[in-house]
mmCIF file of C-alpha atoms in Angstrom:
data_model
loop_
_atom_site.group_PDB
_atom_site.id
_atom_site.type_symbol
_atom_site.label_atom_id
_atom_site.label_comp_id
_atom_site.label_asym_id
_atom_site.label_seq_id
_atom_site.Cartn_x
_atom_site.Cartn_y
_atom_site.Cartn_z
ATOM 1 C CA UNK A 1 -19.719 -23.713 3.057
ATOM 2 C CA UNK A 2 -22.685 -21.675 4.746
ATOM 3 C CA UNK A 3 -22.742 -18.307 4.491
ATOM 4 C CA UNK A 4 -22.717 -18.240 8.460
ATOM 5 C CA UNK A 5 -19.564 -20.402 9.304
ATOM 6 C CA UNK A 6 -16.419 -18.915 11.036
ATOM 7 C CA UNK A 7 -13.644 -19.777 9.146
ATOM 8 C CA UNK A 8 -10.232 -19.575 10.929
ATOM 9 C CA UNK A 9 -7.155 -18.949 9.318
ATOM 10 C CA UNK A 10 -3.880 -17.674 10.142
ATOM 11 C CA UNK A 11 -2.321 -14.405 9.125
ATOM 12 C CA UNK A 12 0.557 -15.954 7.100
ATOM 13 C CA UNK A 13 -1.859 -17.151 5.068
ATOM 14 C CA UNK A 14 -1.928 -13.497 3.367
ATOM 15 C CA UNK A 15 -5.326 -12.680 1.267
ATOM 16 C CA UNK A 16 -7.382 -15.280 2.934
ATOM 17 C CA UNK A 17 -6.294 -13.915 6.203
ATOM 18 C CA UNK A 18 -7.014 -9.963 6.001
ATOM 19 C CA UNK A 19 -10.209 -10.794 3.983
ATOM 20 C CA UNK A 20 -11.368 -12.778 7.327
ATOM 21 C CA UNK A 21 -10.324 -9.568 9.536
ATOM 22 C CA UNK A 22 -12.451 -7.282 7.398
ATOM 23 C CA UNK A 23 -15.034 -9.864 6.982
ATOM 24 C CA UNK A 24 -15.110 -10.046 11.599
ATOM 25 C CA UNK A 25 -15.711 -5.792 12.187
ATOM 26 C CA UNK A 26 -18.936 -4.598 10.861
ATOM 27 C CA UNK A 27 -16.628 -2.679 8.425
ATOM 28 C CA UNK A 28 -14.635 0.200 8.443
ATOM 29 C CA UNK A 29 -15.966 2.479 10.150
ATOM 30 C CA UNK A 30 -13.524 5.750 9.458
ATOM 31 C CA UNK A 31 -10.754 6.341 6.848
ATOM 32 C CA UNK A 32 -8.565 5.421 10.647
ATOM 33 C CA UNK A 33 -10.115 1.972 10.493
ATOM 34 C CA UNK A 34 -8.277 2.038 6.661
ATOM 35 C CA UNK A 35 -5.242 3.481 8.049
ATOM 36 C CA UNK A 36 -4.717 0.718 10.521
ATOM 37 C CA UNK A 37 -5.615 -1.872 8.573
ATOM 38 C CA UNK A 38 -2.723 -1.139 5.960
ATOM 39 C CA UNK A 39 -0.124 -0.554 9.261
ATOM 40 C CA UNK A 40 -0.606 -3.460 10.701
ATOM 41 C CA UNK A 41 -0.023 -5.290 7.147
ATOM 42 C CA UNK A 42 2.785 -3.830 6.558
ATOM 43 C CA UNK A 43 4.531 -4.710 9.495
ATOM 44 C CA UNK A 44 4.707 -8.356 8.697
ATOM 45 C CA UNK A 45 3.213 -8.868 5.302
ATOM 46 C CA UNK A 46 5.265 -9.159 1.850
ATOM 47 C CA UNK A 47 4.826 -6.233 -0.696
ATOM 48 C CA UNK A 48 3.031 -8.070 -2.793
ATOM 49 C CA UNK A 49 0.348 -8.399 -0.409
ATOM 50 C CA UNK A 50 0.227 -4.911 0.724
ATOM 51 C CA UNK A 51 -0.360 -4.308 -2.913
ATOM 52 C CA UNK A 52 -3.325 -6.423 -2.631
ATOM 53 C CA UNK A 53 -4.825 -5.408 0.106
ATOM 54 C CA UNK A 54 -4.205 -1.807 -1.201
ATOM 55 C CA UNK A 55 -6.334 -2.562 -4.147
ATOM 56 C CA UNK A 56 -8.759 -4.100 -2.745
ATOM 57 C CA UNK A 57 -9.319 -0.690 0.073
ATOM 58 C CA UNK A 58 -9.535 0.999 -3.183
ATOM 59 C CA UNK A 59 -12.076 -0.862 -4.891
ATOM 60 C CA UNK A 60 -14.480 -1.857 -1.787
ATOM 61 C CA UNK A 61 -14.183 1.085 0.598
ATOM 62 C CA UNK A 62 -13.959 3.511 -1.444
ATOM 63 C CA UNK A 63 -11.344 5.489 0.890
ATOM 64 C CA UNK A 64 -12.077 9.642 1.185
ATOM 65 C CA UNK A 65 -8.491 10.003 0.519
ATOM 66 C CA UNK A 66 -6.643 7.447 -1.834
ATOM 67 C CA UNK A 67 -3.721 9.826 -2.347
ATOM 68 C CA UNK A 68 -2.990 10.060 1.091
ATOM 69 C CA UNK A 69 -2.668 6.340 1.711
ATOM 70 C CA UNK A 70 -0.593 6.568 -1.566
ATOM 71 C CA UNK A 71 1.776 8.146 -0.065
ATOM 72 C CA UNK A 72 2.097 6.894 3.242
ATOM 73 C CA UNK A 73 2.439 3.279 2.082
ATOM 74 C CA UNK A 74 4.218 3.401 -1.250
ATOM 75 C CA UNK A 75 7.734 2.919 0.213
ATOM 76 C CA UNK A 76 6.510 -0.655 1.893
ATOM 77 C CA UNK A 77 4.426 -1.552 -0.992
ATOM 78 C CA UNK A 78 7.793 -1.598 -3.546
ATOM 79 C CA UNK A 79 10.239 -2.938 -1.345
ATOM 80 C CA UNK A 80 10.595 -5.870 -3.329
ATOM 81 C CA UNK A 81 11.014 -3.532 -6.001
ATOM 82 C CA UNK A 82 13.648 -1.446 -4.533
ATOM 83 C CA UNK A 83 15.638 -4.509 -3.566
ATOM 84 C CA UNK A 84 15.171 -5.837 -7.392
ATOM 85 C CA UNK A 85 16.916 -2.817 -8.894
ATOM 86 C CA UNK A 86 19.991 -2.345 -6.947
#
């Protein structure tokens, strides 16, 4: 594959799909940018994934505050936690 090809893919394809939708914007351009990315994956991805994509904000964006989007997105990140335990 080229460097310069446009791969489509569809979002239940999970990873592959948000890593395409970063890879389309020129990046983030604001901790917002961050913010909406995570909202609009967690209102149709699986935990799992938001976990993911979580990690990966954290390691190549480098957020200016982590804590914060700790703390807005923990509940939907451990759903399939929650559900496990009761």
């Amino acid at each position: 594959m080229l460097l310069g090809d446009i791969v489509t893919c569809h979002p239940t394809e999970g990873e592959r799909y948000y890593l395409r939708l970063l890879m389309s914007v020129r990046g983030p351009k604001s901790y917002e940018d961050l913010l909406e990315c995570m909202f609009e994956a967690a209102s149709y991805q699986m935990p799992s994934n938001l976990r993911q994509l979580f990690a990966m904000l954290l390691i190549y964006c480098n957020p200016t505050n982590p804590r914060e989007l700790w703390e807005i997105f923990e509940s939907p990140m451990f759903e399939d936690f929650k559900k496990s335990s009761n």
